[in-house]
């Protein structure tokens, strides 16, 4: 299917688009950026501008200049009004599939965002972070650079995250502290009550081994996290 691009949008040199994407009014996409299929990019969204780094040359992407490492985006993501995603400094900034970035949310340079991640309005992720699949970052929360946000983690409103967040834990406050387990997230991934309790014990450190009966997709994520 053809892409639907509003005439006021700016599509710079080096931007590659798949199919069935919607690019809204006054959106700015600068290269090198590669975008997959079926994405919805709202009014005023900005993707691919130079990293906020004092040592980086700020290229003029809307005049044809390109950053070195750029942005790579997968499929079926929804980027609401005025989100921003910066180009990388030594690798591409990456967003996976089926993510939902709400208004004014921000992804900094060199960040890797996996699949099914949600950023609430004005959530901000600083550079060099890895946000794992199914993580949910609350409204106005801020994530310090060079941090892993574990799969299924739930970060509360206005939290200031300064250290690694374990899988499926819920953190709140400034500085952010763990206050429980994201049991709703576990349930949505196919865990029954008994499995939720067992996985909760595991992610909080009470069990040394992953319990039996965990759905394959969830087990794979937790094993990958442990091996990182």
PDB file of C-alpha atoms in Angstrom:
ATOM      1  CA  UNK A   1       0.000   0.000   0.000  1.00  0.00           C
ATOM      2  CA  UNK A   2       1.152   3.523  -0.731  1.00  0.00           C
ATOM      3  CA  UNK A   3       2.446   5.876   1.955  1.00  0.00           C
ATOM      4  CA  UNK A   4       0.254   8.853   2.881  1.00  0.00           C
ATOM      5  CA  UNK A   5       2.518  11.887   3.347  1.00  0.00           C
ATOM      6  CA  UNK A   6       1.112  15.318   4.167  1.00  0.00           C
ATOM      7  CA  UNK A   7       2.434  18.021   1.819  1.00  0.00           C
ATOM      8  CA  UNK A   8       3.839  20.056   4.727  1.00  0.00           C
ATOM      9  CA  UNK A   9       5.993  17.176   5.998  1.00  0.00           C
ATOM     10  CA  UNK A  10       9.759  17.389   5.403  1.00  0.00           C
ATOM     11  CA  UNK A  11      11.379  14.177   4.178  1.00  0.00           C
ATOM     12  CA  UNK A  12      15.155  14.623   3.974  1.00  0.00           C
ATOM     13  CA  UNK A  13      17.692  12.887   1.785  1.00  0.00           C
ATOM     14  CA  UNK A  14      18.537   9.380   2.926  1.00  0.00           C
ATOM     15  CA  UNK A  15      15.090   8.612   4.366  1.00  0.00           C
ATOM     16  CA  UNK A  16      13.839   5.186   3.290  1.00  0.00           C
ATOM     17  CA  UNK A  17      10.149   4.408   3.746  1.00  0.00           C
ATOM     18  CA  UNK A  18       8.429   1.048   3.509  1.00  0.00           C
ATOM     19  CA  UNK A  19       4.716   0.813   2.723  1.00  0.00           C
ATOM     20  CA  UNK A  20       1.450   1.951   4.299  1.00  0.00           C
ATOM     21  CA  UNK A  21       3.032   4.635   6.501  1.00  0.00           C
ATOM     22  CA  UNK A  22       1.197   7.818   7.503  1.00  0.00           C
ATOM     23  CA  UNK A  23       3.335  10.967   7.819  1.00  0.00           C
ATOM     24  CA  UNK A  24       1.391  13.854   9.361  1.00  0.00           C
ATOM     25  CA  UNK A  25       1.482  17.630   8.930  1.00  0.00           C
ATOM     26  CA  UNK A  26       4.816  19.337   9.706  1.00  0.00           C
ATOM     27  CA  UNK A  27       6.543  16.084  10.614  1.00  0.00           C
ATOM     28  CA  UNK A  28      10.305  16.175   9.978  1.00  0.00           C
ATOM     29  CA  UNK A  29      12.179  13.017   8.957  1.00  0.00           C
ATOM     30  CA  UNK A  30      15.897  13.368   8.282  1.00  0.00           C
ATOM     31  CA  UNK A  31      18.420  10.883   6.965  1.00  0.00           C
ATOM     32  CA  UNK A  32      19.867   8.448   7.221  1.00  0.00           C
ATOM     33  CA  UNK A  33      16.603   6.995   8.542  1.00  0.00           C
ATOM     34  CA  UNK A  34      14.990   3.684   7.598  1.00  0.00           C
ATOM     35  CA  UNK A  35      11.315   3.197   8.442  1.00  0.00           C
ATOM     36  CA  UNK A  36       9.415  -0.059   7.932  1.00  0.00           C
ATOM     37  CA  UNK A  37       5.744  -0.606   7.187  1.00  0.00           C
ATOM     38  CA  UNK A  38       2.470   0.519   8.698  1.00  0.00           C
ATOM     39  CA  UNK A  39       3.797   3.248  10.992  1.00  0.00           C
ATOM     40  CA  UNK A  40       1.712   6.272  12.027  1.00  0.00           C
ATOM     41  CA  UNK A  41       3.828   9.402  12.480  1.00  0.00           C
ATOM     42  CA  UNK A  42       1.830  12.318  13.819  1.00  0.00           C
ATOM     43  CA  UNK A  43       1.889  16.083  13.356  1.00  0.00           C
ATOM     44  CA  UNK A  44       5.117  17.767  14.396  1.00  0.00           C
ATOM     45  CA  UNK A  45       7.022  14.536  15.017  1.00  0.00           C
ATOM     46  CA  UNK A  46      10.791  14.878  14.504  1.00  0.00           C
ATOM     47  CA  UNK A  47      12.935  11.851  13.651  1.00  0.00           C
ATOM     48  CA  UNK A  48      16.622  11.778  12.736  1.00  0.00           C
ATOM     49  CA  UNK A  49      17.897  15.153  13.910  1.00  0.00           C
ATOM     50  CA  UNK A  50      21.497  15.223  15.220  1.00  0.00           C
ATOM     51  CA  UNK A  51      22.231  13.828  18.687  1.00  0.00           C
ATOM     52  CA  UNK A  52      22.273  16.249  21.597  1.00  0.00           C
ATOM     53  CA  UNK A  53      26.001  15.922  22.024  1.00  0.00           C
ATOM     54  CA  UNK A  54      28.437  18.849  22.232  1.00  0.00           C
ATOM     55  CA  UNK A  55      31.015  16.992  20.152  1.00  0.00           C
ATOM     56  CA  UNK A  56      28.630  16.286  17.266  1.00  0.00           C
ATOM     57  CA  UNK A  57      28.491  18.396  14.133  1.00  0.00           C
ATOM     58  CA  UNK A  58      24.905  19.565  13.738  1.00  0.00           C
ATOM     59  CA  UNK A  59      24.140  18.837  10.105  1.00  0.00           C
ATOM     60  CA  UNK A  60      21.355  20.669   8.300  1.00  0.00           C
ATOM     61  CA  UNK A  61      19.276  17.675   7.350  1.00  0.00           C
ATOM     62  CA  UNK A  62      16.469  19.596   5.689  1.00  0.00           C
ATOM     63  CA  UNK A  63      19.039  20.921   3.173  1.00  0.00           C
ATOM     64  CA  UNK A  64      20.290  17.467   2.230  1.00  0.00           C
ATOM     65  CA  UNK A  65      23.042  16.906   4.795  1.00  0.00           C
ATOM     66  CA  UNK A  66      22.945  13.629   6.717  1.00  0.00           C
ATOM     67  CA  UNK A  67      24.047  12.426  10.133  1.00  0.00           C
ATOM     68  CA  UNK A  68      26.469   9.505  10.195  1.00  0.00           C
ATOM     69  CA  UNK A  69      24.486   6.787  11.973  1.00  0.00           C
ATOM     70  CA  UNK A  70      20.826   7.772  11.792  1.00  0.00           C
ATOM     71  CA  UNK A  71      17.692   5.973  12.955  1.00  0.00           C
ATOM     72  CA  UNK A  72      16.132   2.579  12.170  1.00  0.00           C
ATOM     73  CA  UNK A  73      12.429   1.990  12.883  1.00  0.00           C
ATOM     74  CA  UNK A  74      10.445  -1.221  12.460  1.00  0.00           C
ATOM     75  CA  UNK A  75       6.770  -1.816  11.699  1.00  0.00           C
ATOM     76  CA  UNK A  76       3.350  -0.799  13.059  1.00  0.00           C
ATOM     77  CA  UNK A  77       4.575   1.813  15.512  1.00  0.00           C
ATOM     78  CA  UNK A  78       2.491   4.810  16.498  1.00  0.00           C
ATOM     79  CA  UNK A  79       4.316   8.082  17.098  1.00  0.00           C
ATOM     80  CA  UNK A  80       2.007  10.780  18.385  1.00  0.00           C
ATOM     81  CA  UNK A  81       2.307  14.552  18.121  1.00  0.00           C
ATOM     82  CA  UNK A  82       5.724  16.171  18.680  1.00  0.00           C
ATOM     83  CA  UNK A  83       7.678  13.063  19.635  1.00  0.00           C
ATOM     84  CA  UNK A  84      11.430  13.225  18.938  1.00  0.00           C
ATOM     85  CA  UNK A  85      14.004  10.556  18.100  1.00  0.00           C
ATOM     86  CA  UNK A  86      17.650  11.543  17.653  1.00  0.00           C
ATOM     87  CA  UNK A  87      20.244  10.063  15.355  1.00  0.00           C
ATOM     88  CA  UNK A  88      23.023   7.958  16.897  1.00  0.00           C
ATOM     89  CA  UNK A  89      26.615   8.963  17.584  1.00  0.00           C
ATOM     90  CA  UNK A  90      28.288   5.592  16.960  1.00  0.00           C
ATOM     91  CA  UNK A  91      25.374   3.327  16.005  1.00  0.00           C
ATOM     92  CA  UNK A  92      21.864   3.794  14.713  1.00  0.00           C
ATOM     93  CA  UNK A  93      19.161   4.672  17.220  1.00  0.00           C
ATOM     94  CA  UNK A  94      16.654   1.826  16.924  1.00  0.00           C
ATOM     95  CA  UNK A  95      12.941   1.301  17.553  1.00  0.00           C
ATOM     96  CA  UNK A  96      11.403  -2.163  17.082  1.00  0.00           C
ATOM     97  CA  UNK A  97       7.834  -3.082  16.192  1.00  0.00           C
ATOM     98  CA  UNK A  98       4.416  -2.271  17.687  1.00  0.00           C
ATOM     99  CA  UNK A  99       5.590   0.503  19.992  1.00  0.00           C
ATOM    100  CA  UNK A 100       3.407   3.423  21.083  1.00  0.00           C
ATOM    101  CA  UNK A 101       5.090   6.787  21.768  1.00  0.00           C
ATOM    102  CA  UNK A 102       2.645   9.342  23.157  1.00  0.00           C
ATOM    103  CA  UNK A 103       2.808  13.132  22.782  1.00  0.00           C
ATOM    104  CA  UNK A 104       6.149  14.871  23.471  1.00  0.00           C
ATOM    105  CA  UNK A 105       7.963  11.648  24.370  1.00  0.00           C
ATOM    106  CA  UNK A 106      11.655  11.506  23.492  1.00  0.00           C
ATOM    107  CA  UNK A 107      14.272   8.897  22.560  1.00  0.00           C
ATOM    108  CA  UNK A 108      17.887  10.051  22.720  1.00  0.00           C
ATOM    109  CA  UNK A 109      20.865   9.064  20.601  1.00  0.00           C
ATOM    110  CA  UNK A 110      22.139   5.473  20.396  1.00  0.00           C
ATOM    111  CA  UNK A 111      19.098   4.093  22.257  1.00  0.00           C
ATOM    112  CA  UNK A 112      17.710   0.672  21.433  1.00  0.00           C
ATOM    113  CA  UNK A 113      13.970   0.256  21.982  1.00  0.00           C
ATOM    114  CA  UNK A 114      12.639  -3.270  21.502  1.00  0.00           C
ATOM    115  CA  UNK A 115       9.080  -4.351  20.603  1.00  0.00           C
ATOM    116  CA  UNK A 116       5.768  -3.388  22.228  1.00  0.00           C
ATOM    117  CA  UNK A 117       7.242  -0.577  24.328  1.00  0.00           C
ATOM    118  CA  UNK A 118       5.011   2.277  25.515  1.00  0.00           C
ATOM    119  CA  UNK A 119       6.205   5.798  26.317  1.00  0.00           C
ATOM    120  CA  UNK A 120       3.559   7.954  28.005  1.00  0.00           C
ATOM    121  CA  UNK A 121       3.323  11.709  27.338  1.00  0.00           C
ATOM    122  CA  UNK A 122       6.616  13.570  27.940  1.00  0.00           C
ATOM    123  CA  UNK A 123       8.513  10.419  28.934  1.00  0.00           C
ATOM    124  CA  UNK A 124      12.206  10.914  28.167  1.00  0.00           C
ATOM    125  CA  UNK A 125      14.887   8.298  27.546  1.00  0.00           C
ATOM    126  CA  UNK A 126      18.450   9.629  27.480  1.00  0.00           C
ATOM    127  CA  UNK A 127      21.208   8.350  25.229  1.00  0.00           C
ATOM    128  CA  UNK A 128      22.813   4.893  25.100  1.00  0.00           C
ATOM    129  CA  UNK A 129      19.949   3.092  26.874  1.00  0.00           C
ATOM    130  CA  UNK A 130      18.294  -0.220  26.071  1.00  0.00           C
ATOM    131  CA  UNK A 131      14.547  -0.406  26.656  1.00  0.00           C
ATOM    132  CA  UNK A 132      13.475  -4.033  26.470  1.00  0.00           C
ATOM    133  CA  UNK A 133      10.204  -5.368  25.078  1.00  0.00           C
ATOM    134  CA  UNK A 134       6.881  -4.626  26.824  1.00  0.00           C
ATOM    135  CA  UNK A 135       8.370  -1.942  29.074  1.00  0.00           C
ATOM    136  CA  UNK A 136       6.036   0.932  29.968  1.00  0.00           C
ATOM    137  CA  UNK A 137       7.540   4.319  30.853  1.00  0.00           C
ATOM    138  CA  UNK A 138       5.092   6.606  32.623  1.00  0.00           C
ATOM    139  CA  UNK A 139       4.128  10.205  32.041  1.00  0.00           C
ATOM    140  CA  UNK A 140       7.045  12.670  32.490  1.00  0.00           C
ATOM    141  CA  UNK A 141       9.402   9.940  33.699  1.00  0.00           C
ATOM    142  CA  UNK A 142      13.095  10.455  32.938  1.00  0.00           C
ATOM    143  CA  UNK A 143      15.624   7.694  32.322  1.00  0.00           C
ATOM    144  CA  UNK A 144      19.331   8.473  32.856  1.00  0.00           C
ATOM    145  CA  UNK A 145      21.779   7.485  30.120  1.00  0.00           C
ATOM    146  CA  UNK A 146      23.425   4.039  29.830  1.00  0.00           C
ATOM    147  CA  UNK A 147      20.723   2.076  31.643  1.00  0.00           C
ATOM    148  CA  UNK A 148      18.861  -1.135  30.831  1.00  0.00           C
ATOM    149  CA  UNK A 149      15.109  -1.065  31.375  1.00  0.00           C
ATOM    150  CA  UNK A 150      14.119  -4.720  31.691  1.00  0.00           C
ATOM    151  CA  UNK A 151      11.351  -6.412  29.731  1.00  0.00           C
ATOM    152  CA  UNK A 152       7.896  -5.681  31.093  1.00  0.00           C
ATOM    153  CA  UNK A 153       9.150  -3.062  33.550  1.00  0.00           C
ATOM    154  CA  UNK A 154       6.622  -0.451  34.653  1.00  0.00           C
ATOM    155  CA  UNK A 155       8.010   3.012  35.436  1.00  0.00           C
ATOM    156  CA  UNK A 156       5.700   5.346  37.326  1.00  0.00           C
ATOM    157  CA  UNK A 157       4.779   8.936  36.546  1.00  0.00           C
ATOM    158  CA  UNK A 158       7.607  11.472  36.988  1.00  0.00           C
ATOM    159  CA  UNK A 159      10.033   8.792  38.165  1.00  0.00           C
ATOM    160  CA  UNK A 160      13.753   9.575  37.870  1.00  0.00           C
ATOM    161  CA  UNK A 161      15.446   6.337  36.832  1.00  0.00           C
ATOM    162  CA  UNK A 162      19.163   6.273  37.641  1.00  0.00           C
ATOM    163  CA  UNK A 163      19.957   2.557  37.629  1.00  0.00           C
ATOM    164  CA  UNK A 164      18.992  -0.723  35.962  1.00  0.00           C
ATOM    165  CA  UNK A 165      15.322  -1.690  36.254  1.00  0.00           C
ATOM    166  CA  UNK A 166      14.761  -5.447  36.578  1.00  0.00           C
ATOM    167  CA  UNK A 167      12.269  -7.297  34.366  1.00  0.00           C
ATOM    168  CA  UNK A 168       8.594  -6.828  35.235  1.00  0.00           C
ATOM    169  CA  UNK A 169       9.329  -4.727  38.293  1.00  0.00           C
ATOM    170  CA  UNK A 170       7.395  -1.542  39.050  1.00  0.00           C
ATOM    171  CA  UNK A 171       9.476   1.479  40.068  1.00  0.00           C
ATOM    172  CA  UNK A 172       8.363   4.905  41.299  1.00  0.00           C
ATOM    173  CA  UNK A 173       9.837   8.055  42.802  1.00  0.00           C
ATOM    174  CA  UNK A 174      12.985  10.186  42.646  1.00  0.00           C
ATOM    175  CA  UNK A 175      15.284   8.339  42.694  1.00  0.00           C
ATOM    176  CA  UNK A 176      13.142   5.507  41.357  1.00  0.00           C
ATOM    177  CA  UNK A 177      12.807   2.475  43.634  1.00  0.00           C
ATOM    178  CA  UNK A 178      11.162  -0.893  43.081  1.00  0.00           C
ATOM    179  CA  UNK A 179       7.792  -1.209  44.813  1.00  0.00           C
ATOM    180  CA  UNK A 180       6.437  -4.407  43.314  1.00  0.00           C
ATOM    181  CA  UNK A 181       5.946  -6.550  40.222  1.00  0.00           C
ATOM    182  CA  UNK A 182       4.052  -5.746  37.045  1.00  0.00           C
ATOM    183  CA  UNK A 183       1.582  -8.608  37.462  1.00  0.00           C
ATOM    184  CA  UNK A 184      -0.790  -7.189  34.849  1.00  0.00           C
ATOM    185  CA  UNK A 185       2.003  -7.287  32.292  1.00  0.00           C
ATOM    186  CA  UNK A 186       2.732 -10.911  33.158  1.00  0.00           C
ATOM    187  CA  UNK A 187      -0.943 -11.817  32.846  1.00  0.00           C
ATOM    188  CA  UNK A 188      -1.132 -10.203  29.416  1.00  0.00           C
ATOM    189  CA  UNK A 189       1.727 -12.429  28.290  1.00  0.00           C
ATOM    190  CA  UNK A 190      -0.237 -15.573  29.181  1.00  0.00           C
ATOM    191  CA  UNK A 191       0.687 -16.282  32.810  1.00  0.00           C
ATOM    192  CA  UNK A 192      -1.962 -17.681  35.137  1.00  0.00           C
ATOM    193  CA  UNK A 193      -2.047 -16.685  38.815  1.00  0.00           C
ATOM    194  CA  UNK A 194       0.306 -19.458  39.913  1.00  0.00           C
ATOM    195  CA  UNK A 195       2.839 -18.607  37.193  1.00  0.00           C
ATOM    196  CA  UNK A 196       2.586 -14.888  37.971  1.00  0.00           C
ATOM    197  CA  UNK A 197       3.472 -15.631  41.606  1.00  0.00           C
ATOM    198  CA  UNK A 198       6.389 -17.864  40.608  1.00  0.00           C
ATOM    199  CA  UNK A 199       7.805 -15.384  38.085  1.00  0.00           C
ATOM    200  CA  UNK A 200       7.377 -12.553  40.613  1.00  0.00           C
ATOM    201  CA  UNK A 201       9.502 -14.501  43.083  1.00  0.00           C
ATOM    202  CA  UNK A 202      12.099 -15.097  40.364  1.00  0.00           C
ATOM    203  CA  UNK A 203      12.433 -11.479  39.192  1.00  0.00           C
ATOM    204  CA  UNK A 204      12.663 -10.201  42.762  1.00  0.00           C
ATOM    205  CA  UNK A 205      15.523 -12.592  43.465  1.00  0.00           C
ATOM    206  CA  UNK A 206      13.706 -15.078  45.668  1.00  0.00           C
ATOM    207  CA  UNK A 207      14.109 -17.973  43.215  1.00  0.00           C
ATOM    208  CA  UNK A 208      17.375 -18.894  41.530  1.00  0.00           C
ATOM    209  CA  UNK A 209      15.852 -20.545  38.469  1.00  0.00           C
ATOM    210  CA  UNK A 210      13.062 -19.650  36.079  1.00  0.00           C
ATOM    211  CA  UNK A 211       9.943 -21.639  37.077  1.00  0.00           C
ATOM    212  CA  UNK A 212       8.378 -24.245  34.822  1.00  0.00           C
ATOM    213  CA  UNK A 213       5.264 -23.424  32.829  1.00  0.00           C
ATOM    214  CA  UNK A 214       6.323 -19.933  31.748  1.00  0.00           C
ATOM    215  CA  UNK A 215       5.096 -19.084  28.222  1.00  0.00           C
ATOM    216  CA  UNK A 216       7.841 -19.471  25.627  1.00  0.00           C
ATOM    217  CA  UNK A 217       7.993 -15.805  24.606  1.00  0.00           C
ATOM    218  CA  UNK A 218       8.322 -14.671  28.212  1.00  0.00           C
ATOM    219  CA  UNK A 219      10.849 -17.369  29.051  1.00  0.00           C
ATOM    220  CA  UNK A 220      12.961 -16.296  26.080  1.00  0.00           C
ATOM    221  CA  UNK A 221      12.979 -12.674  27.213  1.00  0.00           C
ATOM    222  CA  UNK A 222      13.956 -13.544  30.775  1.00  0.00           C
ATOM    223  CA  UNK A 223      16.723 -15.888  29.641  1.00  0.00           C
ATOM    224  CA  UNK A 224      18.069 -13.244  27.261  1.00  0.00           C
ATOM    225  CA  UNK A 225      18.048 -10.718  30.110  1.00  0.00           C
ATOM    226  CA  UNK A 226      19.954 -13.069  32.405  1.00  0.00           C
ATOM    227  CA  UNK A 227      22.559 -13.700  29.716  1.00  0.00           C
ATOM    228  CA  UNK A 228      23.129 -10.053  28.795  1.00  0.00           C
TER     229      UNK A 228
END
